[in-house]
Amino acid sequence: MRRGNGFDRKVADALQRITAAALGPYQSAVVRIGFAGAWLCFLLRELPHRQELYGPDSPWAWDMARRLVAGNDAFTVLVWGDGVLWFECVYALSVASSLLLMLGWRTRAMSALFMVGVLSLQNRSIFMGDGGDNVIHLMALYLVFTRCAQVWSLDARRAARAARAEDGAASRDRTGPVLWCLLGFGLLVGTFLSLSHRPGLFVPLLLWVLWLAQGLWWAVSRYAARSQPHTLLDVIANLVHNTALVVIMAEVCVIYATAGWYKVQGSRWQDGTALYYPLKLDYFTPWPALSELLAASGTMVMLLTYGTVIVQVAFPFTLFNRRVKNVLLVVMMVEHAAIAVVLGLPFFSLAMIAADAVFLPTAFLVWLGAAAARGRARLRPRGRSREAPRQHEQHTAHRTLVG
């Protein structure tokens, strides 16, 4: 009986933990910032070539993309029209949503728009990418289900200001309902367009669920903030967030495990030449002198080749040992940074580093955030000193008018 009671208590404690709070707030924030920033940098770099990559001037013509989407049921709003204006609007929306998601402004809505932008552009031209686009594609779907704006976001700052309000109540939010109505209208139009093209109905259905859930959350928070329905919605949101965070971690492990085991089976990785050949290709040598220096050392090439395989195969098993996991995590991040420089794959490396960040220790992330805050304060000492008297004057004037 005692053993049974102890097991039941552990199960109850585990359920309490995964439903009482959204775990990993710093890790989810890093993933949000990393993937939104990586996609934003890619869109900005390819801004002069956007028409050739995803637009009307693409070699993968609009009719070809439409036939492909009709066959694989992929979602992209770019098949709704082949005009330049429509493409420019979608591209601009992708840039704006990436920036706002990275900053954490209206994160729930921006994560949905971010997902729409990523899926629309990538499914329009499926041959554009270097491997990192697949990771961004998956993470854009997962981020929708996370509460990734608990820290390091404009939403968190707005919530903190509302909590510090003098009357003790959150200020009325007008931007949120207006944005919700505008997105609802756009979603309604998009649903009709999706029905006319038949494929890709899963994403509109998901967006409708998110839109209705967000409206219900706002209504309950506005009119019954301390009621049982609000508590229930909070528990469901925490459970969905924690589940999505586990899925992100599992996805990273699957990526490394499959990549490592496929490398083990490859002859080029077994004889140690898998890295040597890319270093001799012009496409993967942005720094020819550096590539030639690495390729000249057979020992270095073999060590890097075998080290990559060992690290990728071993990483999922190191999650049971925190210290070993942290060491391999640093090794993999350094490896991806080296890939960005040596092989000229910056966005692939940024995507993988952002994915690796989900395993970073909370203590390190808290220290990193504090260090960034101190650095920002040192860069703006004059502005802050000027702002403080201004806030004091406004507060004094407010008290004078009220009193």
C-alpha angles and dihedrals in degrees: 000000000000091000090050092049091049092051092047090050092052091050091049091049091050092050090047091052097050094044103037097062143008103256125217099028093166094044093050090047091053091049090050094049094042099051096038090049093047093051091045092052090049093051092048093048092050093044094110091048100039094111092056094044104044108352138081092290094058117124085227092073125217093249091052092050091048092052091048093049090049089057102045100032092233119162123241129144091207091080089064090078141358098214124123093231093055091049093049091051092051092047092048090049090052091052093047095046091049092052094046092045090052089051091045099237113157087342098186093057094038093051089056092048090045090055091049091050095048095047093044096053098038095046090047093062110018096180094063113095146065103232096279089084089066091056092047089048092057097040092051087063094046096047091063090069097047131089090226098158100069091109137015095026141105088242091059090049091050091049091050091051091050090050090052093051113132094235090053093236130105115259117249112268115218099165093061097056092043091051090046091054093047092049090047091055091047091048091052092053091044092051092056090049091049091051090052091054094040101207126093100034094144094074095050089049090051091049091051091052091050092046093051092044091051091050091049091048092052093048094049092044091049101046105020107026096155100036131113093253089058091050090049092051090048091052091049091049091050092048093049091047094050092047091051090049091053089048090053091051091047090049091054091049091049091050093053095039095051093042091050097047093045088052090052089057094047118096093215091058092046095054092043098243099109091098096037097065097051089051088061096051119095091218092061099039111081087155105040094182093054093045091049091050092054095043091051092067112070092187092054092048092050093047093050092045096050092038091056092052094046094049094048095047094044100044099082089052093051092065087088090062114054098198096049090044092054092049093051090044091059090046092052094047091050089048092053091048089053090050089053092054104034101036098030097239102130100155094047088052093046091052093050093045089051089051092049090052091074087076097050115122116259092229091058093048092049090050090047092051092048091049091050090050091051091048091050091049091052092051092053107037094132095047091051093047090052092046095053096062089044091054090046091052092048091048091049092049091049092051090048093053093045096043 
